[in-house]
XYZ file of C-alpha atoms in Angstrom:
684
model
C 25.265 25.924 -15.229
C 25.135 29.246 -13.368
C 26.525 32.270 -15.166
C 27.305 35.810 -14.010
C 24.666 38.192 -15.325
C 27.262 40.920 -15.997
C 29.194 38.622 -18.315
C 26.059 38.130 -20.384
C 25.847 41.824 -21.251
C 28.006 42.117 -24.365
C 27.196 45.724 -25.163
C 27.295 48.949 -23.161
C 29.357 49.932 -20.191
C 28.898 48.863 -16.602
C 27.505 52.325 -15.877
C 24.851 51.912 -18.567
C 23.855 48.542 -17.141
C 23.442 49.996 -13.682
C 21.159 52.743 -15.049
C 18.821 50.230 -16.694
C 15.710 48.917 -15.006
C 16.374 45.747 -13.027
C 15.866 42.516 -15.056
C 12.486 40.972 -14.258
C 14.085 37.540 -14.214
C 17.428 37.871 -12.568
C 18.401 34.261 -13.207
C 17.192 34.183 -16.821
C 19.376 34.996 -19.804
C 19.118 38.780 -20.226
C 20.293 39.878 -23.663
C 20.777 43.401 -25.004
C 20.324 42.533 -28.686
C 18.779 39.984 -31.006
C 22.237 39.217 -32.359
C 23.343 38.132 -28.918
C 20.301 35.841 -28.661
C 21.014 34.328 -32.091
C 24.612 33.614 -31.087
C 23.718 32.158 -27.681
C 24.477 28.447 -27.279
C 22.851 26.609 -24.357
C 25.271 23.961 -23.009
C 24.126 20.353 -23.419
C 23.273 18.098 -20.487
C 26.234 16.286 -18.944
C 26.523 13.229 -16.734
C 23.296 11.504 -17.850
C 23.084 8.111 -16.107
C 20.532 5.589 -14.791
C 20.599 4.540 -11.142
C 18.477 1.833 -9.541
C 17.002 3.034 -6.217
C 14.600 1.054 -3.974
C 13.655 -1.207 -6.827
C 12.972 1.528 -9.401
C 15.095 3.097 -12.199
C 15.854 6.843 -12.123
C 17.731 9.083 -14.568
C 20.252 11.453 -12.979
C 22.205 14.298 -14.581
C 25.265 16.265 -13.542
C 24.375 19.670 -15.004
C 23.404 22.322 -12.444
C 20.466 24.291 -13.836
C 19.648 27.924 -13.204
C 16.212 29.015 -11.998
C 15.274 29.970 -15.583
C 16.249 26.598 -17.049
C 14.335 23.360 -17.395
C 15.512 19.920 -18.398
C 13.448 17.565 -20.533
C 14.292 13.868 -20.360
C 12.953 11.557 -23.077
C 13.048 7.766 -23.349
C 11.934 5.308 -26.011
C 12.416 1.753 -27.238
C 13.258 3.361 -30.599
C 16.911 4.594 -30.801
C 15.761 7.262 -33.283
C 12.900 8.417 -30.991
C 10.271 8.188 -33.743
C 7.735 6.173 -31.748
C 6.678 5.399 -28.176
C 8.468 8.438 -26.781
C 7.865 9.329 -23.136
C 9.115 12.555 -21.614
C 9.157 14.516 -18.385
C 10.314 18.072 -17.643
C 11.889 19.241 -14.373
C 13.199 22.528 -13.020
C 16.390 23.612 -11.281
C 15.496 22.063 -7.925
C 15.697 18.486 -9.255
C 18.590 16.342 -10.438
C 16.714 13.158 -11.379
C 13.440 11.775 -12.741
C 11.664 8.418 -12.447
C 11.510 6.277 -15.589
C 7.875 5.229 -15.494
C 6.221 2.737 -17.799
C 9.300 0.589 -18.421
C 8.855 -3.053 -19.351
C 11.186 -5.665 -17.945
C 13.860 -6.959 -20.280
C 13.445 -4.208 -22.921
C 16.214 -1.814 -23.879
C 15.375 1.888 -23.674
C 17.211 4.840 -25.195
C 17.447 8.038 -23.139
C 18.367 11.619 -24.015
C 17.897 15.072 -22.522
C 17.978 18.765 -23.419
C 17.856 22.110 -21.607
C 15.368 24.908 -22.267
C 16.068 28.462 -21.033
C 13.977 31.637 -20.859
C 15.395 34.566 -22.813
C 14.694 38.201 -21.862
C 15.559 41.090 -24.188
C 16.161 44.659 -23.027
C 14.001 47.081 -25.022
C 14.943 50.626 -26.071
C 12.759 51.865 -23.209
C 14.992 49.986 -20.768
C 12.405 47.311 -19.962
C 13.080 43.591 -19.845
C 10.620 41.562 -21.920
C 10.314 37.810 -22.437
C 11.696 37.157 -25.912
C 11.104 33.407 -25.955
C 12.949 30.186 -25.199
C 16.132 28.664 -26.478
C 17.016 24.973 -26.360
C 20.288 23.133 -26.113
C 21.175 20.286 -28.402
C 20.280 16.814 -27.137
C 23.033 15.192 -25.127
C 24.502 11.886 -26.346
C 21.939 9.067 -26.126
C 22.457 6.431 -23.435
C 20.760 3.034 -23.264
C 19.350 1.093 -20.338
C 17.864 -2.386 -19.987
C 15.666 -2.945 -16.940
C 16.586 -6.382 -15.606
C 15.749 -6.162 -11.884
C 12.238 -6.438 -10.499
C 11.084 -3.857 -7.916
C 11.703 -4.376 -4.215
C 8.832 -6.041 -2.375
C 6.407 -3.709 -0.564
C 4.798 -5.329 2.492
C 1.716 -3.443 3.667
C 1.122 -5.538 6.759
C 1.986 -8.815 8.425
C 0.113 -10.546 11.235
C 0.815 -13.605 13.372
C -1.186 -16.125 15.355
C 0.018 -19.077 17.380
C 0.103 -21.212 14.215
C 0.257 -18.905 11.200
C 1.929 -15.868 9.623
C 0.125 -13.633 7.115
C 1.614 -11.151 4.624
C -0.178 -8.581 2.454
C 1.954 -7.027 -0.301
C 1.395 -3.846 -2.313
C 3.340 -4.336 -5.566
C 0.975 -3.923 -8.515
C 3.520 -4.194 -11.334
C 5.089 -7.611 -10.761
C 4.162 -11.173 -11.706
C 4.411 -12.564 -8.196
C 6.514 -13.366 -5.161
C 8.931 -16.023 -3.979
C 8.650 -16.768 -0.259
C 11.267 -18.725 1.691
C 11.261 -19.731 5.367
C 13.816 -20.896 7.921
C 13.960 -21.650 11.648
C 16.841 -21.196 14.068
C 20.147 -21.200 12.212
C 18.796 -23.490 9.482
C 18.894 -22.711 5.782
C 16.012 -21.096 3.890
C 13.601 -23.359 2.036
C 10.993 -22.216 -0.468
C 7.436 -22.403 0.842
C 5.604 -20.666 -2.022
C 5.800 -19.003 -5.397
C 2.586 -17.045 -5.709
C 1.029 -14.554 -8.094
C -1.268 -13.360 -5.305
C -0.444 -10.307 -3.187
C -1.564 -12.054 0.003
C 0.009 -15.155 1.511
C -0.793 -17.073 4.696
C 1.773 -19.538 6.010
C -0.258 -22.021 8.060
C 0.260 -25.140 10.192
C 3.227 -23.583 11.993
C 4.571 -24.484 15.422
C 3.604 -22.211 18.313
C 6.298 -20.228 20.198
C 8.645 -20.553 17.234
C 10.632 -17.767 15.588
C 10.454 -18.090 11.805
C 12.781 -16.239 9.471
C 11.383 -15.232 6.078
C 12.860 -13.827 2.929
C 10.550 -12.514 0.217
C 11.255 -11.089 -3.217
C 9.276 -10.095 -6.276
C 9.673 -11.593 -9.702
C 8.571 -10.594 -13.201
C 8.089 -13.236 -15.875
C 8.537 -12.163 -19.499
C 6.302 -14.465 -21.540
C 7.869 -13.317 -24.822
C 11.385 -14.471 -23.901
C 10.686 -16.950 -21.102
C 13.077 -14.951 -18.900
C 12.371 -14.372 -15.191
C 13.671 -11.268 -13.391
C 13.956 -11.010 -9.604
C 13.957 -8.210 -7.036
C 16.067 -7.934 -3.894
C 15.358 -10.156 -0.913
C 13.529 -8.618 2.051
C 14.224 -10.354 5.366
C 11.750 -10.591 8.286
C 11.429 -12.592 11.493
C 8.029 -13.542 12.926
C 7.317 -15.367 16.198
C 4.144 -17.469 16.351
C 2.774 -16.286 19.642
C 0.849 -13.325 21.013
C -1.751 -10.750 20.073
C -2.355 -7.004 20.266
C -2.335 -5.838 23.902
C -4.353 -2.648 23.194
C -3.127 -0.936 26.363
C -5.245 1.943 27.696
C -4.340 4.224 30.615
C -7.448 6.044 31.921
C -7.709 8.503 34.837
C -10.257 7.290 37.399
C -9.714 10.095 39.893
C -7.434 13.013 40.681
C -4.731 10.650 41.943
C -5.430 7.297 40.260
C -5.008 5.822 36.775
C -6.408 2.479 35.673
C -4.348 0.572 33.116
C -6.191 -2.045 31.060
C -5.106 -4.354 28.269
C -6.331 -7.246 26.154
C -5.690 -10.805 27.339
C -2.813 -12.592 25.638
C -3.572 -16.300 25.632
C -0.668 -18.385 26.908
C 1.136 -15.537 28.656
C 3.104 -16.472 31.775
C 2.273 -13.025 33.119
C 2.480 -9.266 32.604
C 4.984 -6.631 33.699
C 3.848 -3.008 34.050
C 6.350 -0.179 33.679
C 5.786 3.539 34.298
C 7.530 6.733 33.260
C 6.634 10.065 34.849
C 6.193 13.247 32.828
C 8.116 13.423 29.582
C 9.378 9.851 29.323
C 12.471 10.743 27.296
C 15.720 12.194 28.595
C 18.517 13.520 26.441
C 22.273 13.507 26.325
C 24.524 15.614 24.118
C 27.916 14.355 23.018
C 30.102 15.474 20.141
C 27.441 17.903 18.955
C 24.828 15.139 18.627
C 21.711 14.648 20.731
C 20.398 11.253 21.772
C 17.381 10.333 23.884
C 16.280 7.439 26.069
C 13.176 6.416 27.985
C 13.336 6.152 31.764
C 10.840 3.484 32.878
C 10.435 1.811 36.278
C 8.858 -1.604 36.898
C 5.877 -1.034 39.214
C 3.982 -4.339 39.055
C 4.405 -7.969 37.993
C 1.254 -10.034 37.469
C 1.369 -13.838 37.239
C -0.932 -15.627 34.812
C -2.744 -14.380 31.720
C -6.252 -13.767 33.125
C -5.722 -10.454 34.960
C -6.029 -7.615 32.435
C -6.069 -4.440 34.548
C -4.059 -2.599 37.179
C -4.950 0.555 39.158
C -2.048 2.855 39.981
C -2.838 4.934 43.114
C -1.373 7.905 45.047
C -0.219 9.758 41.934
C 0.361 13.514 41.575
C -2.459 15.621 40.172
C -1.504 17.460 36.988
C 1.228 15.019 36.001
C 1.442 12.950 32.808
C 2.262 9.248 33.163
C 3.228 6.783 30.461
C 2.610 3.073 31.018
C 4.175 0.153 29.177
C 2.655 -3.303 29.597
C 4.797 -6.297 28.653
C 3.177 -9.701 28.177
C 5.799 -12.412 28.578
C 5.897 -16.138 28.080
C 8.582 -18.419 29.449
C 9.265 -21.436 27.240
C 11.498 -24.241 28.583
C 13.256 -26.707 26.315
C 15.461 -29.154 28.197
C 17.583 -27.090 30.575
C 17.140 -23.850 28.613
C 14.398 -21.298 29.280
C 13.715 -18.485 26.854
C 11.317 -15.579 27.297
C 9.018 -14.245 24.565
C 7.716 -10.703 25.060
C 5.061 -8.414 23.565
C 4.656 -4.780 24.620
C 2.323 -1.833 24.132
C 1.963 1.520 25.870
C -0.365 4.452 26.513
C -0.331 7.834 28.263
C -2.727 9.468 30.755
C -2.745 12.951 32.288
C -4.230 13.697 35.719
C -5.450 17.064 34.572
C -8.416 18.801 33.013
C -8.233 17.518 29.419
C -10.169 15.965 26.522
C -8.288 12.878 25.336
C -9.826 11.008 22.354
C -9.178 7.268 22.146
C -11.196 6.361 19.036
C -12.719 8.263 16.105
C -15.064 5.965 14.163
C -16.556 6.993 10.814
C -19.788 5.028 10.471
C -21.270 3.865 7.181
C -24.414 6.005 7.657
C -22.180 9.101 7.732
C -22.301 9.629 11.493
C -19.188 9.706 13.662
C -18.785 7.873 16.973
C -16.228 9.425 19.289
C -14.740 7.749 22.363
C -12.558 9.458 24.962
C -10.941 9.028 28.352
C -12.438 10.330 31.554
C -11.358 13.921 32.150
C -10.109 14.693 35.679
C -12.073 17.554 37.225
C -14.538 17.922 34.331
C -18.125 18.798 35.204
C -19.265 17.576 31.810
C -18.848 17.939 28.056
C -20.387 20.403 25.599
C -21.277 19.484 22.009
C -21.612 22.358 19.533
C -22.721 22.423 15.892
C -21.667 24.970 13.288
C -24.270 27.051 11.469
C -22.992 26.998 7.885
C -24.826 30.234 6.979
C -23.635 32.396 9.869
C -20.497 30.530 10.946
C -21.719 30.545 14.566
C -21.291 27.558 16.896
C -24.464 26.567 18.763
C -24.731 24.234 21.753
C -26.707 21.100 20.810
C -25.950 18.825 23.765
C -24.480 18.858 27.280
C -23.100 15.519 28.481
C -22.516 14.239 31.998
C -18.984 13.995 33.392
C -19.215 10.179 33.308
C -19.845 10.134 29.529
C -17.026 8.642 27.432
C -18.797 8.055 24.099
C -21.027 10.071 21.750
C -22.347 9.723 18.180
C -22.593 12.801 15.944
C -25.322 12.522 13.298
C -25.386 14.532 10.070
C -28.286 16.908 9.512
C -30.805 15.487 7.028
C -30.519 16.964 3.545
C -26.913 18.113 3.942
C -23.655 16.705 2.612
C -21.807 17.293 5.892
C -22.319 18.739 9.361
C -19.501 20.163 11.488
C -19.357 19.647 15.256
C -16.906 20.253 18.048
C -16.789 18.898 21.600
C -14.881 19.959 24.720
C -14.801 19.400 28.478
C -15.816 22.148 30.889
C -15.363 22.898 34.590
C -16.918 26.143 35.714
C -15.604 28.838 33.378
C -12.694 26.665 32.240
C -12.872 24.641 29.034
C -10.466 22.219 27.418
C -9.262 22.379 23.833
C -12.080 21.441 21.466
C -12.047 18.399 19.226
C -13.497 18.820 15.680
C -15.870 16.249 14.151
C -17.404 16.194 10.654
C -20.352 13.911 9.921
C -20.561 13.333 6.171
C -22.981 11.916 3.639
C -22.299 8.727 1.694
C -24.794 9.392 -1.061
C -24.308 6.319 -3.179
C -24.928 2.735 -2.156
C -21.974 0.365 -2.495
C -22.355 -2.251 -5.279
C -22.644 -5.756 -3.851
C -22.307 -9.359 -5.023
C -19.260 -8.626 -7.184
C -18.200 -11.757 -9.086
C -15.459 -12.521 -11.609
C -15.383 -15.408 -14.080
C -13.110 -16.291 -16.982
C -14.532 -15.852 -20.471
C -15.052 -18.963 -22.593
C -11.842 -18.386 -24.571
C -9.863 -17.700 -21.346
C -8.596 -14.357 -22.696
C -10.672 -12.142 -20.433
C -12.698 -11.836 -17.241
C -16.418 -11.088 -16.928
C -17.211 -8.968 -13.865
C -20.808 -8.738 -12.594
C -22.470 -6.914 -9.689
C -25.821 -5.967 -8.182
C -27.712 -2.882 -9.306
C -27.442 0.307 -7.236
C -30.727 2.279 -7.342
C -30.293 5.577 -9.164
C -26.762 4.875 -10.379
C -25.924 6.612 -13.658
C -22.925 4.385 -14.390
C -20.297 2.172 -12.789
C -16.516 1.915 -12.900
C -14.539 -1.303 -12.594
C -10.960 -1.405 -11.328
C -8.522 -4.249 -11.927
C -5.902 -4.474 -9.167
C -3.152 -6.850 -8.142
C -3.653 -5.795 -4.526
C -6.192 -6.873 -1.928
C -7.024 -3.581 -0.265
C -7.193 -3.009 3.474
C -10.642 -3.654 4.927
C -12.238 -0.795 6.892
C -14.583 -2.432 9.408
C -16.142 0.889 10.480
C -17.313 1.710 6.955
C -17.637 -1.912 5.797
C -15.580 -1.101 2.721
C -12.228 -1.855 1.140
C -9.488 0.635 0.368
C -8.534 0.212 -3.284
C -4.840 1.053 -2.846
C -3.911 0.610 -6.485
C -5.568 -0.432 -9.694
C -6.360 0.342 -13.313
C -9.741 1.323 -14.708
C -11.316 -1.259 -17.002
C -12.429 0.180 -20.364
C -15.079 -1.283 -22.636
C -16.020 -0.465 -26.219
C -18.838 2.044 -26.526
C -19.626 2.268 -30.225
C -17.626 3.502 -33.222
C -16.531 7.023 -34.138
C -18.675 8.066 -37.120
C -15.859 10.143 -38.666
C -12.762 7.981 -38.177
C -14.585 4.635 -37.960
C -12.324 3.774 -35.016
C -13.728 2.140 -31.841
C -14.674 4.367 -28.923
C -13.627 3.193 -25.447
C -15.068 4.295 -22.103
C -14.633 3.543 -18.417
C -18.218 4.620 -17.659
C -20.077 1.297 -17.715
C -23.872 1.533 -17.942
C -24.649 -2.171 -17.574
C -24.368 -4.530 -14.612
C -21.423 -6.409 -16.063
C -18.266 -5.763 -18.045
C -15.691 -7.875 -19.843
C -12.061 -7.070 -19.055
C -10.177 -8.125 -22.164
C -7.551 -6.762 -24.541
C -9.020 -4.035 -26.789
C -6.964 -2.302 -29.455
C -6.986 -1.023 -33.038
C -4.289 0.022 -35.510
C -4.083 3.602 -36.748
C -2.166 4.557 -39.881
C -0.941 8.127 -40.316
C 1.342 9.954 -42.762
C 3.846 12.654 -41.871
C 6.423 14.106 -44.276
C 5.590 11.354 -46.721
C 6.321 8.600 -44.214
C 3.534 6.194 -43.347
C 3.411 5.085 -39.694
C 1.208 2.375 -38.209
C 0.561 2.579 -34.488
C -1.385 0.277 -32.169
C -3.852 2.158 -29.976
C -4.641 0.123 -26.866
C -8.065 0.814 -25.392
C -7.879 -1.758 -22.605
C -4.838 -3.747 -21.559
C -6.769 -6.708 -20.196
C -5.641 -9.282 -17.614
C -2.620 -11.572 -18.007
C -2.579 -15.338 -17.713
C -1.584 -16.941 -14.434
C -1.850 -13.828 -12.235
C -4.360 -13.197 -9.469
C -6.423 -10.031 -9.844
C -8.917 -8.295 -7.580
C -11.858 -6.506 -9.204
C -13.495 -3.550 -7.429
C -16.745 -1.917 -8.563
C -17.798 1.658 -7.817
C -21.201 3.240 -8.498
C -21.697 6.865 -9.619
C -24.892 8.853 -9.111
C -25.727 12.253 -10.610
C -25.991 15.288 -8.334
C -28.118 17.061 -10.954
C -27.411 19.550 -13.710
C -26.601 23.220 -13.063
C -25.881 26.314 -15.133
C -22.526 27.911 -14.301
C -21.643 31.625 -14.467
C -20.689 31.296 -18.148
C -24.075 29.830 -19.004
C -22.729 26.321 -19.517
C -24.603 23.294 -18.229
C -22.560 21.158 -15.847
C -23.270 17.888 -14.087
C -21.396 16.413 -11.136
C -21.450 12.869 -9.801
C -20.942 11.288 -6.375
C -19.312 7.884 -6.057
C -19.802 4.962 -3.717
C -17.297 3.245 -1.488
C -15.622 0.007 -2.623
C -17.246 -3.206 -1.469
C -15.646 -6.627 -1.240
C -13.705 -7.307 -4.455
C -13.976 -10.448 -6.544
C -10.730 -12.282 -7.233
C -9.633 -14.629 -9.997
C -6.556 -16.173 -11.576
C -6.945 -16.307 -15.335
C -5.295 -19.641 -15.774
C -5.645 -22.725 -17.934
C -3.830 -24.955 -15.418
C -5.900 -27.128 -13.092
C -5.141 -30.212 -11.047
C -7.475 -33.013 -9.995
C -7.924 -33.780 -6.332
C -5.415 -36.465 -5.293
C -6.432 -39.694 -3.592
C -4.427 -41.426 -0.859
C -4.329 -45.144 -1.665
C -2.923 -46.376 1.642
C -1.060 -45.507 4.841
C 1.234 -48.112 6.405
C 3.214 -48.153 9.643
C 5.830 -50.901 9.935
C 8.555 -48.857 11.627
C 8.053 -47.527 15.151
C 6.976 -43.863 15.179
C 6.665 -43.635 11.389
C 3.978 -43.781 8.705
C 4.331 -44.165 4.930
C 1.655 -42.325 2.932
C 1.092 -43.536 -0.656
C -1.112 -42.030 -3.376
C -1.907 -42.213 -7.083
C -0.175 -39.762 -9.413
C -2.139 -36.673 -10.477
C -1.787 -35.733 -14.136
C 0.311 -32.570 -14.493
C 1.413 -32.466 -10.842
C 5.064 -31.588 -10.238
C 5.117 -32.083 -6.453
C 2.950 -33.063 -3.486
C 2.508 -31.587 0.003
C 1.859 -33.948 2.921
C 0.010 -33.075 6.167
C -0.913 -34.955 9.354
C -3.057 -34.462 12.474
C -4.357 -36.283 15.534
C -7.823 -34.898 14.657
C -9.562 -35.786 11.413
C -11.176 -32.348 11.036
C -8.545 -29.789 12.190
C -5.000 -28.923 13.279
C -3.229 -30.492 10.312
C 0.532 -29.917 10.369
C 2.896 -29.724 7.404
C 4.993 -32.892 7.158
C 6.963 -32.361 3.973
C 7.072 -32.111 0.205
C 8.018 -34.677 -2.447
C 8.029 -35.183 -6.203
C 7.275 -38.890 -5.767
C 4.091 -40.815 -4.967
C 4.865 -41.636 -1.336
C 6.275 -39.930 1.725
C 7.497 -41.131 5.138
C 6.230 -39.083 8.092
C 8.540 -39.453 11.110
C 8.576 -38.548 14.831
C 5.033 -39.741 15.453
C 3.770 -41.197 18.755
C 3.526 -44.980 18.866
C 0.057 -46.346 19.537
C -1.632 -43.071 18.569
C -4.074 -42.703 15.683
C -3.133 -40.111 13.021
C -4.935 -38.654 10.007
C -3.125 -37.808 6.752
C -3.930 -35.556 3.783
C -2.079 -34.441 0.649
C -2.447 -31.855 -2.092
C -0.872 -31.697 -5.553
C 1.008 -28.690 -6.947
C 2.491 -27.455 -10.218
C 3.713 -24.199 -11.734
C 1.447 -22.218 -14.035
C 2.363 -20.196 -17.114
C 4.058 -17.447 -15.089
C 5.883 -19.700 -12.634
C 3.402 -19.383 -9.750
C 2.295 -22.403 -7.746
C -1.163 -23.819 -8.496
C -2.667 -26.265 -5.996
C -5.316 -28.926 -6.179
C -7.944 -29.212 -3.481
C -6.747 -31.211 -0.479
C -7.402 -34.972 -0.538
C -9.763 -36.771 1.767
C -8.042 -37.997 4.919
C -6.808 -41.520 5.559
C -6.025 -42.669 9.095
C -3.544 -45.067 10.679
C -2.594 -46.122 14.200
C 1.188 -45.841 14.500
C 3.293 -48.857 15.422
């Protein structure tokens, strides 16, 4: 609530106020006496409410704060706020906070208060900070989190027969994935506790519609909570075109792309100069690209086109469209994939790829520069700041590797094109040192009692300690550095002795062995305050949950040596390694035996009946077929019985059949057996 500063001055005339020194905090409460401060009442927070945004709960408030005010929001499972209280403080520029750490299905109690700075005017006419004054807590509201977060999809890729999804949610039990084709209804294809899913054995040239949502399973109540559906459409055809437009002379540009298997042909479009034009209507600006078709190429084998007789100095943008015409009956539909790139017929230095190598060097690739006589590589002298020429490259050069100086953590370079006295803009490059070797051979295995996971790895020479991270997410693989990006995860703590004074366990994330056990670690602590005895559980390591897939990453730390700082204190810093390939595991007591097909019969034309023996614990079976015994198996259907009829087969042709069993685990995710051996049959 904003208030007029003049109304806050209860004593003295307006003239006296004007003669005083200016308040040092114009938006703070400026009082002229202690009595006024004692009588001041800070208004309570109004309009406290919880809103669910993008799959997460936020607390909003209606009170407008001044610059000198702060709001503190507290939440707890205890309506009296005597235990498990979380809080966050925000200033005047915010009107909401995120409720972190909530557990699904639990009821939380929320309250808030305002704190304001108080300045008092001294007899010398100076404003001095007197302290802070708080409002009363607003009325407590309650909130029960019953909706799982929205699904976060990091990437999705397609091939001619599969669709792959990689999700990023690290606080859910798993995902439900449904699929549909055409105008058909959605059918469930998987319930998985993994954050990656590959839908295989699909039909090529087919548009598949997917809907995916998260779910959280509450083991204590048996209740399952779901997030919102996310809808996507994926077509099983195509690949990345990787279009590149490269000047090959003062008037020519060569356009290249990657072959798309199965393409009917390619269409090449060009826009000259700035490829966007603009219109203004009703005070709003809109833009559009102005492309012209310049070439149509039949067939998929040709992967380049040279555009001649262009204007020197101009910028051209090229769009390549790979298309495939698919005919079904009397209807022909066209599938298209596009990519684009820009080239300038001018003196320039245009980088196409910046690769950070595992040895710390950097490989740079660039386009040919029109009119360049060559390229100059310079290195920075870290002592003087001067740039010294270390290499001069020929005009035909389009690739160079920058190596770090031995014995240094990093070396700075820059490179530019030159023509006579003219030079292009320079491009900066830093070659860095990866001091610590990446731990390899990371494995994860369930403990004997199935309550934890044992993680092991290979020794890194000179490592002082290791850290282990438990994550729900399979990180993105960086091929240049041969490492994984650990996009989310929790540190695994292990017990490291007992405190000699309190006799409580001591937990650490600095692991000095070549293995660690990720399991639940906790102790109870009893304290007394105001004559009331309180027992609290102190969790040292949360541990993994049953039925959920986890990825374990290991990082090595090596000492950089000990130094004495300016205060005479001894300090020691550590460098860490990159993340290698993680180990993955589902801590799960559910397993299914491999099913066995007992027979395949074909008494009806174009059909086969597959029969098998029941697998103990199985809830359903998936059936597959192929014309090859070793590959290209297609999904036929799913059944809860012990036989399935596969239809629409070719009479007189030999087919191979396989099945796999499935059931739900303790958190509702699908668990599969290994696929059965094949059994063949020639169709009637």
